[in-house]
């Protein structure tokens, strides 16, 4: 069974731009969660989607948004990028919400 | 105030040693997760537990719900165990992460 895939793996953007990251979960998994990892703050929960609905959201500004499609693939979008948005963005899929998480390799975003 | 606290932050061990990493949490949980992150970023889920004890090979995870404490033990440590170990608490609508324990096992 293929694992969780994320595209792109690396991305460089300029302040003020927007970015869209993509996540394809393991086949059959209906829940996708997104996380941000930085050296200063560590891992932080962004949001969780289940059957195309955002059910939970972490403490991030509205510039961070996402969606999930009917095939469970998910995208997250960050608008008006700031330098502090530079991070490793990880998605994880699970069979059910909050069950064992299977992580993708992450997208490393650098904002200059 | 961190909802999940881990100790120690850094740990160096000789190959073969018994290792313990501790995690305390202050929130009501639906489950406690132990994750392993190798250099380069990839994260693997080691355990998800809500009570008692689980074992996978040389790894053992325990949780005491009353004391809000969990431990990850590695028996007969090996250099390939060198990684960052992260404790995470899921509450049913949030995920809170510890800052991680960086483990180095020396041959």
Tab-separated table of C-alpha atoms in Angstrom:
chain	number	residue	atom	x	y	z
A	1	UNK	CA	0.000	0.000	0.000
A	2	UNK	CA	1.407	3.379	-0.938
A	3	UNK	CA	2.172	5.743	1.921
A	4	UNK	CA	1.143	9.334	2.369
A	5	UNK	CA	2.544	11.575	-0.343
A	6	UNK	CA	3.038	15.310	-0.247
A	7	UNK	CA	3.834	17.683	-3.060
A	8	UNK	CA	5.894	19.653	-3.579
A	9	UNK	CA	8.695	18.532	-1.268
A	10	UNK	CA	10.471	21.883	-1.304
A	11	UNK	CA	9.205	25.344	-2.037
A	12	UNK	CA	10.646	28.839	-1.922
A	13	UNK	CA	8.252	31.773	-1.873
A	14	UNK	CA	8.456	35.499	-1.296
A	15	UNK	CA	6.717	37.432	1.475
A	16	UNK	CA	3.189	38.385	0.494
A	17	UNK	CA	2.711	35.509	-1.931
A	18	UNK	CA	0.388	32.608	-1.357
A	19	UNK	CA	1.119	28.883	-1.497
A	20	UNK	CA	-0.852	25.665	-1.881
A	21	UNK	CA	0.431	22.350	-0.585
A	22	UNK	CA	-1.027	18.978	-1.474
A	23	UNK	CA	-1.413	15.736	0.452
A	24	UNK	CA	-2.578	12.335	-0.800
A	25	UNK	CA	-3.533	10.005	2.053
A	26	UNK	CA	-3.199	6.259	2.251
A	27	UNK	CA	-5.971	4.589	0.289
A	28	UNK	CA	-8.992	4.068	2.522
A	29	UNK	CA	-8.019	6.697	5.071
A	30	UNK	CA	-10.721	9.317	5.513
A	31	UNK	CA	-9.021	11.644	7.973
A	32	UNK	CA	-6.222	14.035	7.029
A	33	UNK	CA	-4.484	16.305	9.494
A	34	UNK	CA	-1.959	19.039	8.869
A	35	UNK	CA	0.903	20.113	11.119
A	36	UNK	CA	3.548	22.806	11.118
A	37	UNK	CA	7.015	22.133	12.479
A	38	UNK	CA	9.518	24.896	13.224
A	39	UNK	CA	12.721	24.887	15.282
A	40	UNK	CA	11.259	27.417	17.679
A	41	UNK	CA	7.719	26.119	18.200
A	42	UNK	CA	8.156	22.447	17.395
A	43	UNK	CA	5.188	20.559	16.033
A	44	UNK	CA	1.833	22.322	16.056
A	45	UNK	CA	-1.568	21.134	14.919
A	46	UNK	CA	-3.101	23.127	12.053
A	47	UNK	CA	-6.370	21.411	11.163
A	48	UNK	CA	-8.076	18.089	10.666
A	49	UNK	CA	-10.410	17.044	7.867
A	50	UNK	CA	-12.748	14.104	7.793
A	51	UNK	CA	-15.012	13.274	4.863
A	52	UNK	CA	-14.446	16.696	3.246
A	53	UNK	CA	-15.303	18.631	6.430
A	54	UNK	CA	-12.889	20.578	8.576
A	55	UNK	CA	-13.739	19.355	12.010
A	56	UNK	CA	-10.962	20.790	14.124
A	57	UNK	CA	-8.570	23.691	13.869
A	58	UNK	CA	-5.477	24.680	15.772
A	59	UNK	CA	-4.524	28.138	16.917
A	60	UNK	CA	-3.431	29.625	13.590
A	61	UNK	CA	-4.571	32.797	11.827
A	62	UNK	CA	-7.141	32.733	9.066
A	63	UNK	CA	-4.369	32.983	6.459
A	64	UNK	CA	-4.050	29.235	6.916
A	65	UNK	CA	-6.849	27.305	5.282
A	66	UNK	CA	-7.425	23.948	3.740
A	67	UNK	CA	-9.870	21.628	2.108
A	68	UNK	CA	-10.433	17.973	1.474
A	69	UNK	CA	-11.770	16.456	-1.703
A	70	UNK	CA	-14.141	13.536	-2.158
A	71	UNK	CA	-11.187	11.188	-2.785
A	72	UNK	CA	-9.750	12.275	0.622
A	73	UNK	CA	-6.870	14.188	-0.950
A	74	UNK	CA	-6.276	17.419	0.876
A	75	UNK	CA	-4.741	20.782	0.172
A	76	UNK	CA	-3.680	23.522	2.514
A	77	UNK	CA	-3.266	27.120	1.517
A	78	UNK	CA	-1.339	29.916	3.164
A	79	UNK	CA	-2.045	33.420	1.930
A	80	UNK	CA	0.012	36.578	2.404
A	81	UNK	CA	3.098	34.650	3.411
A	82	UNK	CA	5.255	35.923	6.258
A	83	UNK	CA	8.863	35.057	7.067
A	84	UNK	CA	7.633	33.174	10.132
A	85	UNK	CA	5.683	30.775	7.932
A	86	UNK	CA	8.949	29.124	6.922
A	87	UNK	CA	8.559	25.598	8.246
A	88	UNK	CA	8.169	21.938	7.499
A	89	UNK	CA	4.509	21.247	6.787
A	90	UNK	CA	3.462	17.698	7.474
A	91	UNK	CA	0.246	15.951	6.712
A	92	UNK	CA	-0.883	12.697	8.244
A	93	UNK	CA	-3.725	10.391	7.383
A	94	UNK	CA	-5.632	7.955	9.547
A	95	UNK	CA	-8.498	5.549	9.154
A	96	UNK	CA	-10.659	7.430	11.577
A	97	UNK	CA	-10.257	10.856	13.137
A	98	UNK	CA	-7.548	10.880	15.802
A	99	UNK	CA	-6.588	7.256	15.298
A	100	UNK	CA	-3.002	6.183	14.519
A	101	UNK	CA	-1.405	8.836	12.322
A	102	UNK	CA	0.590	7.983	9.203
A	103	UNK	CA	2.800	10.889	8.273
A	104	UNK	CA	3.925	12.072	4.881
A	105	UNK	CA	7.505	13.230	4.210
A	106	UNK	CA	6.553	16.883	4.506
A	107	UNK	CA	6.883	20.011	2.390
A	108	UNK	CA	9.696	22.335	3.398
A	109	UNK	CA	8.563	25.910	2.769
A	110	UNK	CA	11.033	28.756	2.813
A	111	UNK	CA	9.710	32.306	2.738
A	112	UNK	CA	12.213	35.011	1.740
B	1	UNK	CA	2.419	26.796	29.700
B	2	UNK	CA	2.884	23.622	27.680
B	3	UNK	CA	0.143	21.044	27.680
B	4	UNK	CA	2.725	18.289	27.090
B	5	UNK	CA	6.123	18.200	28.785
B	6	UNK	CA	8.889	15.768	27.933
B	7	UNK	CA	12.114	14.877	29.657
B	8	UNK	CA	14.957	14.700	29.130
B	9	UNK	CA	15.450	17.043	26.165
B	10	UNK	CA	18.660	15.330	25.160
B	11	UNK	CA	19.919	11.863	25.939
B	12	UNK	CA	23.139	10.080	25.051
B	13	UNK	CA	23.440	6.379	25.740
B	14	UNK	CA	25.874	3.571	25.098
B	15	UNK	CA	24.703	0.776	22.862
B	16	UNK	CA	22.872	-1.839	24.898
B	17	UNK	CA	21.641	0.518	27.611
B	18	UNK	CA	18.036	0.671	28.812
B	19	UNK	CA	16.495	4.048	27.982
B	20	UNK	CA	13.470	5.831	29.429
B	21	UNK	CA	11.818	8.962	28.077
B	22	UNK	CA	9.098	10.601	30.144
B	23	UNK	CA	6.013	12.553	29.137
B	24	UNK	CA	3.586	14.461	31.350
B	25	UNK	CA	0.413	16.093	30.089
B	26	UNK	CA	-2.129	18.432	31.589
B	27	UNK	CA	-5.108	17.966	29.248
B	28	UNK	CA	-7.803	15.329	29.162
B	29	UNK	CA	-6.808	12.886	26.463
B	30	UNK	CA	-8.481	10.445	24.163
B	31	UNK	CA	-5.064	8.928	23.394
B	32	UNK	CA	-1.348	9.455	23.911
B	33	UNK	CA	0.962	9.016	20.929
B	34	UNK	CA	4.685	8.340	20.737
B	35	UNK	CA	6.348	9.405	17.496
B	36	UNK	CA	9.855	8.923	16.132
B	37	UNK	CA	11.495	11.460	13.837
B	38	UNK	CA	14.737	10.751	12.041
B	39	UNK	CA	17.028	13.406	10.555
B	40	UNK	CA	15.463	14.611	7.332
B	41	UNK	CA	12.046	14.954	8.890
B	42	UNK	CA	10.171	11.694	8.402
B	43	UNK	CA	7.862	10.897	11.326
B	44	UNK	CA	6.732	7.415	12.263
B	45	UNK	CA	4.038	6.609	14.775
B	46	UNK	CA	5.391	4.154	17.337
B	47	UNK	CA	2.490	3.798	19.741
B	48	UNK	CA	-0.982	5.082	20.358
B	49	UNK	CA	-2.324	4.205	23.780
B	50	UNK	CA	-5.105	5.221	26.113
B	51	UNK	CA	-4.381	2.841	28.998
B	52	UNK	CA	-1.896	0.302	30.251
B	53	UNK	CA	1.101	-0.795	28.282
B	54	UNK	CA	2.074	-1.666	24.716
B	55	UNK	CA	5.162	-3.428	23.367
B	56	UNK	CA	6.731	-3.520	19.912
B	57	UNK	CA	9.977	-5.409	19.750
B	58	UNK	CA	12.442	-3.569	22.001
B	59	UNK	CA	10.089	-0.622	22.564
B	60	UNK	CA	7.611	-0.431	25.420
B	61	UNK	CA	5.156	2.383	26.130
B	62	UNK	CA	3.215	2.783	29.347
B	63	UNK	CA	0.621	5.253	30.499
B	64	UNK	CA	-0.797	6.164	33.905
B	65	UNK	CA	-4.051	8.000	33.321
B	66	UNK	CA	-4.498	9.059	36.956
B	67	UNK	CA	-1.040	10.632	37.093
B	68	UNK	CA	-1.228	11.953	33.497
B	69	UNK	CA	2.133	10.438	32.717
B	70	UNK	CA	3.544	8.194	30.035
B	71	UNK	CA	6.933	6.614	29.491
B	72	UNK	CA	8.700	5.207	26.462
B	73	UNK	CA	11.303	2.564	27.183
B	74	UNK	CA	13.893	1.203	24.785
B	75	UNK	CA	15.585	-2.007	25.833
B	76	UNK	CA	19.015	-3.005	24.479
B	77	UNK	CA	19.419	0.317	22.667
B	78	UNK	CA	21.108	0.358	19.257
B	79	UNK	CA	22.652	3.183	17.199
B	80	UNK	CA	19.734	2.928	14.761
B	81	UNK	CA	17.465	4.066	17.625
B	82	UNK	CA	19.124	7.499	17.385
B	83	UNK	CA	16.296	9.885	16.569
B	84	UNK	CA	13.993	12.460	18.125
B	85	UNK	CA	11.131	10.947	20.111
B	86	UNK	CA	7.997	13.055	20.431
B	87	UNK	CA	5.093	12.597	22.790
B	88	UNK	CA	1.710	13.883	21.617
B	89	UNK	CA	-1.661	14.095	23.327
B	90	UNK	CA	-4.878	13.968	21.326
B	91	UNK	CA	-7.915	15.353	23.074
B	92	UNK	CA	-10.513	14.532	20.466
B	93	UNK	CA	-10.348	17.961	18.875
B	94	UNK	CA	-6.726	19.026	19.308
B	95	UNK	CA	-3.278	17.570	19.130
B	96	UNK	CA	-0.641	18.804	21.575
B	97	UNK	CA	3.006	17.937	21.099
B	98	UNK	CA	5.968	17.759	23.430
B	99	UNK	CA	9.200	19.392	22.363
B	100	UNK	CA	10.870	16.062	21.745
B	101	UNK	CA	13.760	14.090	23.194
B	102	UNK	CA	16.854	13.850	21.030
B	103	UNK	CA	18.410	10.427	21.578
B	104	UNK	CA	21.921	9.494	20.458
B	105	UNK	CA	23.076	5.922	20.943
B	106	UNK	CA	26.849	5.481	20.713
B	107	UNK	CA	28.279	2.158	19.481
